[in-house]
mmCIF file of C-alpha atoms and ligand atoms in Angstrom:
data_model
loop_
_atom_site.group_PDB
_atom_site.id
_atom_site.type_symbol
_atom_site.label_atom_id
_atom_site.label_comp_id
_atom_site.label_asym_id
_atom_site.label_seq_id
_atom_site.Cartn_x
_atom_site.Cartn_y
_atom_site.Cartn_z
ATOM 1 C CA UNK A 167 21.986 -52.418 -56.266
ATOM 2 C CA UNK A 168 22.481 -48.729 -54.453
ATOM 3 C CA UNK A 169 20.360 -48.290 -51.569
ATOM 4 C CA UNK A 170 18.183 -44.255 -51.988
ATOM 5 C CA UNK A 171 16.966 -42.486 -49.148
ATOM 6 C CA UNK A 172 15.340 -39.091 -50.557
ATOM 7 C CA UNK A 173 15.757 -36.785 -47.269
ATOM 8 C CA UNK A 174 12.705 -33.948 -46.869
ATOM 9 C CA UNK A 175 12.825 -31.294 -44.250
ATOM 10 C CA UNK A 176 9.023 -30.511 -42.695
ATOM 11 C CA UNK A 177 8.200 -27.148 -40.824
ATOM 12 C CA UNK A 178 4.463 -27.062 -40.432
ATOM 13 C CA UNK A 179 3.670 -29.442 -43.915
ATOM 14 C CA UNK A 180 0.569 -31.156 -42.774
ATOM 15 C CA UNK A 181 -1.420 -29.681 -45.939
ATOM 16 C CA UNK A 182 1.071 -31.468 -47.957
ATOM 17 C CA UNK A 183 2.758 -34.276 -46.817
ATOM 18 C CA UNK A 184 -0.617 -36.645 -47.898
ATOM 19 C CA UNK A 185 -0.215 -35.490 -51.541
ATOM 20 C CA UNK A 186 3.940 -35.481 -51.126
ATOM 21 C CA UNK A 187 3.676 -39.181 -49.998
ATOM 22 C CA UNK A 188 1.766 -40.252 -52.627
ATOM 23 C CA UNK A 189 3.532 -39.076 -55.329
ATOM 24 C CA UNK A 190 6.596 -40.090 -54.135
ATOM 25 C CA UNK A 191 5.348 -43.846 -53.204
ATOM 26 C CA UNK A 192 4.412 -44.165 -56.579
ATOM 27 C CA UNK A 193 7.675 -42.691 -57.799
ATOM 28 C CA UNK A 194 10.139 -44.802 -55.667
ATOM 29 C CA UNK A 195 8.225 -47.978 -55.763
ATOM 30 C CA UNK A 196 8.595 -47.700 -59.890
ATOM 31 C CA UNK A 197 12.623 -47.327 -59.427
ATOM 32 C CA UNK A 198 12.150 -50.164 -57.315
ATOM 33 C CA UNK A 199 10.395 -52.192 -59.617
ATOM 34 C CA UNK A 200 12.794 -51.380 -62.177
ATOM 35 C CA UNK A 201 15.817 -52.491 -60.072
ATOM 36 C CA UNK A 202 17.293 -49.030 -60.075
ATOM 37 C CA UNK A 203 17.660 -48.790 -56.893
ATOM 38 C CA UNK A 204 17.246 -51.838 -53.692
ATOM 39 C CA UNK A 205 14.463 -51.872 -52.099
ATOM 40 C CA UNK A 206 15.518 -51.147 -48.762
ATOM 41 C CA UNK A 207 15.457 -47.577 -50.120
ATOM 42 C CA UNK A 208 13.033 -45.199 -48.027
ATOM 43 C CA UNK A 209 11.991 -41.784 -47.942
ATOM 44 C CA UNK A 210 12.892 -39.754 -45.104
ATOM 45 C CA UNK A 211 11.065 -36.819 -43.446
ATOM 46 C CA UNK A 212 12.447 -34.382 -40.984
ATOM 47 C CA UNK A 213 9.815 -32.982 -38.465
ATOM 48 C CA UNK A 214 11.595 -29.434 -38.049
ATOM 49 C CA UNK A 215 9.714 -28.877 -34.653
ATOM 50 C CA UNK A 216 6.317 -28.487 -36.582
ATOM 51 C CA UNK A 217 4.015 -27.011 -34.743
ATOM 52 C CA UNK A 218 0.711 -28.587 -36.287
ATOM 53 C CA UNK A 219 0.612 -32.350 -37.120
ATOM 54 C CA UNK A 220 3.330 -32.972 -38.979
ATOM 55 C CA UNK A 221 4.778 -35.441 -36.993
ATOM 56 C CA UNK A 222 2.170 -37.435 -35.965
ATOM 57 C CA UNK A 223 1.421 -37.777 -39.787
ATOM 58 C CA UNK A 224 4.714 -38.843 -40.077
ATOM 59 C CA UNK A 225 4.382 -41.057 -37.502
ATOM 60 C CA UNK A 226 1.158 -42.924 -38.915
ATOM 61 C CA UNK A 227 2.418 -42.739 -42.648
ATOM 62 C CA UNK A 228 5.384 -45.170 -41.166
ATOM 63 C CA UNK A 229 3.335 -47.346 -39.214
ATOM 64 C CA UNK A 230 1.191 -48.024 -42.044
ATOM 65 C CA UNK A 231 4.173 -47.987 -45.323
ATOM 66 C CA UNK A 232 7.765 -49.181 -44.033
ATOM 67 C CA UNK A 233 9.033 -47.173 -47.215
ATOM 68 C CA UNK A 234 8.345 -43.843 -45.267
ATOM 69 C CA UNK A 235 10.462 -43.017 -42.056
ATOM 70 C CA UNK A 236 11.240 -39.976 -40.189
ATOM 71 C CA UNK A 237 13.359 -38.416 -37.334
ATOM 72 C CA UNK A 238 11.941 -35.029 -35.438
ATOM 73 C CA UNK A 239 14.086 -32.362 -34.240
ATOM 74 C CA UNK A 240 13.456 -31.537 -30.992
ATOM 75 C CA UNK A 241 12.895 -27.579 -31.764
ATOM 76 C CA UNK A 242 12.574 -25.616 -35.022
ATOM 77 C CA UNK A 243 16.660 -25.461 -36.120
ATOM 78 C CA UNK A 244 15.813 -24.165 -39.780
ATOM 79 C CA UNK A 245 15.219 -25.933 -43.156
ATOM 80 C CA UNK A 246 19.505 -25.925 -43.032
ATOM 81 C CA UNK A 247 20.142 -27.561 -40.273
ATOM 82 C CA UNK A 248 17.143 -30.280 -40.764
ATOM 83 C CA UNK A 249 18.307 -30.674 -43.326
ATOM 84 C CA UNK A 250 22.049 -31.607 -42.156
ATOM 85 C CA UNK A 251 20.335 -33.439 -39.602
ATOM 86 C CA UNK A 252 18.796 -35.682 -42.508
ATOM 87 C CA UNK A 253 21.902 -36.025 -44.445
ATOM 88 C CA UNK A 254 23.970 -36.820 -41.523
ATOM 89 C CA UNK A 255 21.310 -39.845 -40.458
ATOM 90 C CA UNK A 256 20.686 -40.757 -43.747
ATOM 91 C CA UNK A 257 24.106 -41.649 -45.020
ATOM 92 C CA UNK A 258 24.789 -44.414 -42.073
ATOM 93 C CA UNK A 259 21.644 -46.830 -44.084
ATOM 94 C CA UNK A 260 22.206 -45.199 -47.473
ATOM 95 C CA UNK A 261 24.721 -45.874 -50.840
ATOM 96 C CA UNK A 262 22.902 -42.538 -52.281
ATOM 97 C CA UNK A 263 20.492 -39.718 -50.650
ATOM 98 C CA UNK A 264 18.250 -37.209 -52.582
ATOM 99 C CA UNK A 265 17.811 -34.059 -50.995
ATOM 100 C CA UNK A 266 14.599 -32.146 -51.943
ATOM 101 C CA UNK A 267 11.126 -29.757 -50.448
ATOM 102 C CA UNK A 268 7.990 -31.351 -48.802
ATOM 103 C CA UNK A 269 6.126 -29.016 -51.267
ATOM 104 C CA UNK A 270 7.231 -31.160 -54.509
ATOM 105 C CA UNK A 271 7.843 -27.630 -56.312
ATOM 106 C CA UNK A 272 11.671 -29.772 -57.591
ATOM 107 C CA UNK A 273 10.239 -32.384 -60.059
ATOM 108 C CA UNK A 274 10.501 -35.245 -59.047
ATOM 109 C CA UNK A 275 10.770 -36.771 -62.387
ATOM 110 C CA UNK A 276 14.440 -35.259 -62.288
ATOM 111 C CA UNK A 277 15.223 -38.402 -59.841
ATOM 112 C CA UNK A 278 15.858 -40.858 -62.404
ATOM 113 C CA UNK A 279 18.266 -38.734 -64.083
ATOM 114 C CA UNK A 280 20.201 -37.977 -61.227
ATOM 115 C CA UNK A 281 20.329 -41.441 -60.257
ATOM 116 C CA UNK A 282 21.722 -42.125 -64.094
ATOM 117 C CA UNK A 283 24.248 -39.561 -63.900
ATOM 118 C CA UNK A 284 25.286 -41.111 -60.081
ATOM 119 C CA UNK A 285 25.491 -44.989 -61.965
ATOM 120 C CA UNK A 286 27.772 -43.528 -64.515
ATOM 121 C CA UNK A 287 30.406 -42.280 -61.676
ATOM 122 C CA UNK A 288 28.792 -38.463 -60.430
ATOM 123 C CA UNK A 289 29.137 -38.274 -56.868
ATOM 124 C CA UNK A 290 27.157 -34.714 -56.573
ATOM 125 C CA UNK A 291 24.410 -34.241 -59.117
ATOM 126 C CA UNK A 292 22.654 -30.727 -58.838
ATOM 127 C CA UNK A 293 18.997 -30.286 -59.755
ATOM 128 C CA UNK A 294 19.143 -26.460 -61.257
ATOM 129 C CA UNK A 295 15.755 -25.002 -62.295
ATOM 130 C CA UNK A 296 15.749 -24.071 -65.820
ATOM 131 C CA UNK A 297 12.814 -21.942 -66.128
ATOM 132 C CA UNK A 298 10.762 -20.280 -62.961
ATOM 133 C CA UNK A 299 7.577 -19.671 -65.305
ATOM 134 C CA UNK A 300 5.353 -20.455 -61.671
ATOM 135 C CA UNK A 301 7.126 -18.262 -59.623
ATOM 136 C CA UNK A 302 5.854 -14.893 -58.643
ATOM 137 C CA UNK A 303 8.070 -11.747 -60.508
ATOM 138 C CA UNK A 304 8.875 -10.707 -57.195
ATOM 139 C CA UNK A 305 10.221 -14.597 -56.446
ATOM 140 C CA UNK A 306 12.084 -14.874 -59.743
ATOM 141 C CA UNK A 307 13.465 -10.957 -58.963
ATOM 142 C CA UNK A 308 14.877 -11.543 -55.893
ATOM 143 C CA UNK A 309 15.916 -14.987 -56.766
ATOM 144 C CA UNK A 310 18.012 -14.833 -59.292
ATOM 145 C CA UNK A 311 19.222 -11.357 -57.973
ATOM 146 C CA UNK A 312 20.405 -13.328 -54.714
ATOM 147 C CA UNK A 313 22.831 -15.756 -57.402
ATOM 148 C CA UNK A 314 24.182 -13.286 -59.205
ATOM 149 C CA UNK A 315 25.377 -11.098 -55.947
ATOM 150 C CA UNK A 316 26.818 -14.593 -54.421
ATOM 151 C CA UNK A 317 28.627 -14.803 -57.605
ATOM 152 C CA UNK A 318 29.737 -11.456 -56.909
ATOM 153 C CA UNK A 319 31.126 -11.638 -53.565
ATOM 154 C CA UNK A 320 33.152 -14.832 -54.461
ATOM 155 C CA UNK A 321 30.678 -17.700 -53.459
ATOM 156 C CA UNK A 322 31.144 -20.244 -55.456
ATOM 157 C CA UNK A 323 27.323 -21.729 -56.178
ATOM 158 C CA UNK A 324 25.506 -23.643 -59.019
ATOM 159 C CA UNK A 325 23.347 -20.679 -60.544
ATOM 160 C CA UNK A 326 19.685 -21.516 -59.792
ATOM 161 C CA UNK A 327 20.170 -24.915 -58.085
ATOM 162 C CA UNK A 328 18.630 -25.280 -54.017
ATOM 163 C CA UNK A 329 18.612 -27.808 -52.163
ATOM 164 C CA UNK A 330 17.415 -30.631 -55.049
ATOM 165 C CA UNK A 331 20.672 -32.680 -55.017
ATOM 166 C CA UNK A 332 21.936 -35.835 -54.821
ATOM 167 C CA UNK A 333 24.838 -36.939 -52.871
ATOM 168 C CA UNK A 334 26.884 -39.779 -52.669
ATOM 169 C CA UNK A 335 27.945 -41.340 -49.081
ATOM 170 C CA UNK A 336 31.540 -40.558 -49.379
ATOM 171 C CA UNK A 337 30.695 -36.906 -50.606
ATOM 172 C CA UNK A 338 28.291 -36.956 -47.160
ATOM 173 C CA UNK A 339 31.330 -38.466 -45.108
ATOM 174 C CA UNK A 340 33.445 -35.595 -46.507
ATOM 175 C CA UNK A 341 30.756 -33.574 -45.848
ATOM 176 C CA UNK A 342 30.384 -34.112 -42.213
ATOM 177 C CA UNK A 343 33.789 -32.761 -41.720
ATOM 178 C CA UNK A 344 32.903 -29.459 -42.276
ATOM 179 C CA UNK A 345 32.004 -28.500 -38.596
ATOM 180 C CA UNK A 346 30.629 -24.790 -39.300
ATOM 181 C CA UNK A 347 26.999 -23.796 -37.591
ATOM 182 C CA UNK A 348 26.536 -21.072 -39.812
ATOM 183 C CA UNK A 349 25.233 -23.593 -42.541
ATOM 184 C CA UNK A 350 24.639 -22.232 -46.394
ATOM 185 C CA UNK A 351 24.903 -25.716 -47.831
ATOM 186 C CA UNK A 352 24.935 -25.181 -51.405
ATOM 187 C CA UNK A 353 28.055 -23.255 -51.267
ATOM 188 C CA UNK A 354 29.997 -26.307 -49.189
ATOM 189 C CA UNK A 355 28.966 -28.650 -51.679
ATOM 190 C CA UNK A 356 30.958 -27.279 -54.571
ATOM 191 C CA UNK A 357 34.253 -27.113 -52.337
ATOM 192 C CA UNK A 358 34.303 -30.776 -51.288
ATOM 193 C CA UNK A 359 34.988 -31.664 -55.504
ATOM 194 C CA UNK A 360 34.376 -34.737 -57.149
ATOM 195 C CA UNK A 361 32.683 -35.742 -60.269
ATOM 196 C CA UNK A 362 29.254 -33.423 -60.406
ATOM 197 C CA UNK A 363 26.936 -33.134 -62.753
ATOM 198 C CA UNK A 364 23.671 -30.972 -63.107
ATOM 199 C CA UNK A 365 20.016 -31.934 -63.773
ATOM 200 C CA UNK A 366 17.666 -29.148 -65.313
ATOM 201 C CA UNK A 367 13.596 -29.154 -64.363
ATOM 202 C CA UNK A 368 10.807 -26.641 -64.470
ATOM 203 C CA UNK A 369 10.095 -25.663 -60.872
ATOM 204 C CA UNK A 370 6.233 -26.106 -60.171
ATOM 205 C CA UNK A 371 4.078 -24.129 -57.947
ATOM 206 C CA UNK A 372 3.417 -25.165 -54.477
ATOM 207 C CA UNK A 373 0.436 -27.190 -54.314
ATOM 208 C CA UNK A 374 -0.643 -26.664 -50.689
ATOM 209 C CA UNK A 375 0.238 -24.140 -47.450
ATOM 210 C CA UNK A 376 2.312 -21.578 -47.673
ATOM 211 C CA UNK A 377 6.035 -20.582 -48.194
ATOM 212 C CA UNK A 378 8.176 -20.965 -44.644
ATOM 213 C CA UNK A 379 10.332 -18.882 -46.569
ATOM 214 C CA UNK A 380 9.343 -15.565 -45.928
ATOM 215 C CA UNK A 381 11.045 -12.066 -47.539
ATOM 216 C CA UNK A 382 12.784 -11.753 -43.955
ATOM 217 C CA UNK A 383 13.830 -15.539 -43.924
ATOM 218 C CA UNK A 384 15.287 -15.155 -47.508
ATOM 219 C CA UNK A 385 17.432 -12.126 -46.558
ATOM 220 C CA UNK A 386 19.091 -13.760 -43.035
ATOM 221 C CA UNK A 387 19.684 -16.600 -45.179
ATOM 222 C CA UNK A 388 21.854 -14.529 -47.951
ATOM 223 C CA UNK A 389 23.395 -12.394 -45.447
ATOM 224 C CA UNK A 390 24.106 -15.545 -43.630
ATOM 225 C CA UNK A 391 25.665 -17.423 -47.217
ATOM 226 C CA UNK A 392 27.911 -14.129 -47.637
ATOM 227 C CA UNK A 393 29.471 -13.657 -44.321
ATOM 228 C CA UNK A 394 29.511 -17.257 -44.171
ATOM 229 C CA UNK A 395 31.692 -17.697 -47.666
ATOM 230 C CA UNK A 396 33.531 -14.338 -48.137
ATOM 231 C CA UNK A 397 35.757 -12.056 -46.729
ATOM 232 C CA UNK A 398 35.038 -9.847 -49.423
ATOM 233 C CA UNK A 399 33.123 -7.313 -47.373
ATOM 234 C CA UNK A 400 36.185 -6.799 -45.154
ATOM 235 C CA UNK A 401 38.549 -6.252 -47.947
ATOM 236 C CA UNK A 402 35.900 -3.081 -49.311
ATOM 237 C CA UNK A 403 36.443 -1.608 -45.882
ATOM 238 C CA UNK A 404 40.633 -1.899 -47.094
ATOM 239 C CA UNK A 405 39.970 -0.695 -50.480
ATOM 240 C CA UNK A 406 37.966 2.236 -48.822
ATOM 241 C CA UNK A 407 39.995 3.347 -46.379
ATOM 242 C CA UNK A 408 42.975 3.432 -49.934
ATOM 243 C CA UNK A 409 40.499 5.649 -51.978
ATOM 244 C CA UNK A 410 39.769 8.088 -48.844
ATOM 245 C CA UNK A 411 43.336 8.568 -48.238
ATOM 246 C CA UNK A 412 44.236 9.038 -51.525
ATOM 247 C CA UNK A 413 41.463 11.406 -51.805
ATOM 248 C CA UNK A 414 43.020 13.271 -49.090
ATOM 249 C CA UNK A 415 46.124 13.735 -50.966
ATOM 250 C CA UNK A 416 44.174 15.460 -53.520
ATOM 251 C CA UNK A 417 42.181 17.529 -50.726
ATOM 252 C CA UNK A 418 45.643 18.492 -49.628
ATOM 253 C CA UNK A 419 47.198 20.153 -52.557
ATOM 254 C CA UNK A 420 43.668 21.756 -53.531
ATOM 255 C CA UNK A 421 43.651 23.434 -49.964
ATOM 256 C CA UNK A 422 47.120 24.345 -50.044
ATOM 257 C CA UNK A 423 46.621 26.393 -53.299
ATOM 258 C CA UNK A 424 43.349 28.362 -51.446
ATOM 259 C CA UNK A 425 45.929 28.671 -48.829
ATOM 260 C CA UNK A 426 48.609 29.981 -51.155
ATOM 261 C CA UNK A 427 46.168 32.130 -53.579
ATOM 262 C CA UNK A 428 44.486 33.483 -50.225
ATOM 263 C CA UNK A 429 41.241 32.786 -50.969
ATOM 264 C CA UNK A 430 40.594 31.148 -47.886
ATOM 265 C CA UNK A 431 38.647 31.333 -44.158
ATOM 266 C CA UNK A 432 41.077 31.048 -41.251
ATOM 267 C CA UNK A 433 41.527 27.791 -39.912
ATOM 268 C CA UNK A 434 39.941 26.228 -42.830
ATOM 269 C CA UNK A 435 43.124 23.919 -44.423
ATOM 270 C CA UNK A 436 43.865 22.799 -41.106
ATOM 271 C CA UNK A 437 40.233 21.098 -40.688
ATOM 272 C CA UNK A 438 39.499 19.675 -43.888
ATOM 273 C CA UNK A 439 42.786 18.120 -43.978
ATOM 274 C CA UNK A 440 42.610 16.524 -40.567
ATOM 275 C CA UNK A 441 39.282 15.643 -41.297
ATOM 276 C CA UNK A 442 39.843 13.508 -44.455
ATOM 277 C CA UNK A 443 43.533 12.187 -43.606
ATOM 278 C CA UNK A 444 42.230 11.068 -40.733
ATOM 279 C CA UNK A 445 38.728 9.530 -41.752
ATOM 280 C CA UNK A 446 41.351 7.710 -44.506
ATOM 281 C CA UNK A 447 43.809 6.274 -41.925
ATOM 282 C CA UNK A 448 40.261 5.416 -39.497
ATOM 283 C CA UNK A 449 39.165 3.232 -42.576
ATOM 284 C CA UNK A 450 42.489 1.974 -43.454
ATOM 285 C CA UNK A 451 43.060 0.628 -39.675
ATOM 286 C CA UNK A 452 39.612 -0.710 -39.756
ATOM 287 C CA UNK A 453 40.050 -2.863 -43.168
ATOM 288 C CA UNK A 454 43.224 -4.136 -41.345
ATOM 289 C CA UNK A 455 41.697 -5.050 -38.331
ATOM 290 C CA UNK A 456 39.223 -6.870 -40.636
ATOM 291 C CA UNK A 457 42.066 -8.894 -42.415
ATOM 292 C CA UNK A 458 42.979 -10.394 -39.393
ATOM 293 C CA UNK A 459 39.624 -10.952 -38.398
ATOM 294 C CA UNK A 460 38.988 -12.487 -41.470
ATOM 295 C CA UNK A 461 41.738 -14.954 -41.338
ATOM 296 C CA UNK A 462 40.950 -16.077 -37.677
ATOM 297 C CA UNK A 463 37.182 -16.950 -38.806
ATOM 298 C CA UNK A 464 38.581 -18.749 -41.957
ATOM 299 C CA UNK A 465 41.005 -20.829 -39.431
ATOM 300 C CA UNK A 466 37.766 -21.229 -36.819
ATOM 301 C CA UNK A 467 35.844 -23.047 -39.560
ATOM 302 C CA UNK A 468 38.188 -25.873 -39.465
ATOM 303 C CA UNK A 469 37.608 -26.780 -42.959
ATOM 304 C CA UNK A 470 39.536 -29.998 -44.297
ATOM 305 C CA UNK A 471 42.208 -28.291 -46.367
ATOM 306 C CA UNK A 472 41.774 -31.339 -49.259
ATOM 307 C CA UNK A 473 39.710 -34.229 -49.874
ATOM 308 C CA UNK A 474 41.140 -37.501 -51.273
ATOM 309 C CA UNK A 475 39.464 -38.666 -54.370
ATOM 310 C CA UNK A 476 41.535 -41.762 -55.309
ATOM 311 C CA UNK A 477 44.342 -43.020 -53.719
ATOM 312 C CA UNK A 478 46.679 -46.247 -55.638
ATOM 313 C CA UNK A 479 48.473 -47.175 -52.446
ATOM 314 C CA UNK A 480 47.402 -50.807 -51.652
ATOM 315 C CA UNK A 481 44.903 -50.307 -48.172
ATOM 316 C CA UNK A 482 46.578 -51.760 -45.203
ATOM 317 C CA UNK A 483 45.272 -54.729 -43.897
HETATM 318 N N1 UDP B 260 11.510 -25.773 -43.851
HETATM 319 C C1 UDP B 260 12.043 -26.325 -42.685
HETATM 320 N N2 UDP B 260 12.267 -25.502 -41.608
HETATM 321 C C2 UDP B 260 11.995 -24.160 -41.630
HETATM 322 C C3 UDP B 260 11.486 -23.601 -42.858
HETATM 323 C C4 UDP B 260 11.264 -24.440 -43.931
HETATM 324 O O1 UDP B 260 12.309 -27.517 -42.603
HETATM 325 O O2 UDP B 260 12.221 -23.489 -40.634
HETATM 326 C C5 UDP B 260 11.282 -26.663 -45.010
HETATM 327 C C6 UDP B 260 9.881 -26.644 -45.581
HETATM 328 O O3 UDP B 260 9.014 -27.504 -44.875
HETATM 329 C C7 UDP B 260 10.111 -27.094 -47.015
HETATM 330 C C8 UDP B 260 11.492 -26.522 -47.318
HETATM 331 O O4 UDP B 260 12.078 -26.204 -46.071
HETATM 332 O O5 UDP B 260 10.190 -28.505 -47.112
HETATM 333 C C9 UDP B 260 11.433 -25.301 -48.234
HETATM 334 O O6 UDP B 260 10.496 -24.370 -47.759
HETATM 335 P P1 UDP B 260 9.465 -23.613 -48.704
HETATM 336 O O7 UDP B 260 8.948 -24.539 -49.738
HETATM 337 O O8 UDP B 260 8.457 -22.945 -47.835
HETATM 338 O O9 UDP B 260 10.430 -22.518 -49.370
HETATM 339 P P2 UDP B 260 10.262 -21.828 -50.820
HETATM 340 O O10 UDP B 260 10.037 -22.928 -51.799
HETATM 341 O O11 UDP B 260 9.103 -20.912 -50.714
HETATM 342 O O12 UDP B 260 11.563 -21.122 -51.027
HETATM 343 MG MG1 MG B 261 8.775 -24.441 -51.734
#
């Protein structure tokens, strides 16, 4: 039987974690009973440098349930890097870990379907809400805005899925190789491969506190996922610099004709030809620049250039 830990990052959650611990007691001790998973699975909280009393909950929810455990950051790192901190901790007692909010808005009914899909062979199942009926319009807007312009700029992410997933240890061993701080997790997860599967579920409201998401949060974090995934905003500054000089080819032969037909202010040709030729070749040099730029931070991440999924040599002994 697979050992579960279900990792939750905590910034300020004291409103919730009581209700959070409940439900989830009564969740995992069912897929105990039901020998779906062993039970030295747990459920483990992250204090992201809370300032309230997060962590002494945590604390006293452990003393009194063994099924509960926790590890605090010593500062607030962000809800990405507790939760790699998590992850990283959780896959040295775990066969499987479950990634989800203290809030509970990811159902947690989803579990057992993930855990079916990871018993028939998936080593990455995605929890991707299907409908965002509990979400504010503004929410939803800007939420499903943010996808569709990843998409755009060449990140490769599961439309609508967060940070409800389940992960296999060897997918977190892989995982851990990817050494980049600037940490927009659910667009590593597609590139490490092997057998995934998704898991659709209605997201809920939040049932206590407040979102630690705010708008200015949620922005830094899609800048961050862009610049962290693409060099697509170096290339426009190429494809700019292209258009401007060509336009200055055209802004050429028009002031050439004034020049020629004499409808024209002295001086004039000279400056508006400079002025575009040279904005052109500015941009141009820039987007070049930027190429190389882009190719030294690609080479900085030190991502592993494959992953091994199966290998029929006999293992040395
Ligand atoms: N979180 C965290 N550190 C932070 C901000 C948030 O660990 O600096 C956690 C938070 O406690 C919650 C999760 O990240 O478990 C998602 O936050 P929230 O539910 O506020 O985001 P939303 O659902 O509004 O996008
Ligand atoms: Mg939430």
């Amino acid at each position: 039987m697979k050992t579960l830990y279900i990792v939750i990052p905590m910034f300020n959650e004291e409103e919730v974690i009581d209700e959070t611990t409940k439900r989830l007691r009564i969740k995992v001790n069912d897929l105990i009973k039901k020998k779906i998973i062993s039970k030295d699975s747990k459920v483990m909280y992250v204090n992201d440098g809370s300032k309230d009393k997060t962590w002494e909950k945590i604390m006293q929810i452990n003393k009194e349930d063994k099924l509960f455990t926790g590890i605090s950051l010593s500062r607030n790192k962000g809800h990405q890097n507790a939760l790699v901190a998590g992850l990283l901790t959780a896959r040295n007692y775990a066969d499987v870990v479950i990634s989800m909010d203290a809030d509970l808005q990811d159902d947690i009914n989803a579990i057992d379907e993930m855990l079916e899909k990871y018993h028939n062979g998936c080593d990455i199942v995605y929890g991707v809400r299907s409908a965002r009926k509990k979400d504010t319009f503004f929410k939803k807007v800007t939420a499903e805005g943010f996808y569709k312009f990843m998409k755009l700029m060449g990140v490769d992410i599961v439309y609508n899925h967060a940070d409800y997933r389940l992960t296999s240890k060897r997918v977190l061993d892989e995982f851990s190789n990817f050494k980049e701080v600037n940490l927009f997790l659910r667009g590593i997860f597609p590139l490490i491969g092997f057998k995934t599967d998704v898991v659709y579920y209605e997201r809920a409201e939040r049932f206590a506190g407040t979102s630690k998401y705010p708008l200015k949060k949620m922005l830094n974090f899609a800048w961050d996922g862009i610049t962290s995934f693409s060099v697509k905003p170096l290339r426009f500054i190429c494809v700019l610099g292209f258009l401007i000089l060509f336009i200055s080819i055209i802004i050429m032969i028009y002031a050439f004709i004034r020049k020629v037909t004499g409808n024209n202010v002295e001086g004039w040709t000279f400056i508006t030809i400079s002025i575009w030729f040279l904005g052109g070749l500015q941009m141009l040099s820039l987007g070049i620049v930027g190429e190389y730029i882009g190719k030294v931070y690609n080479e900085t991440k030190q991502r592993p250039r494959y992953i091994i999924e199966d290998n029929l040599l006999e293992t040395k002994i």
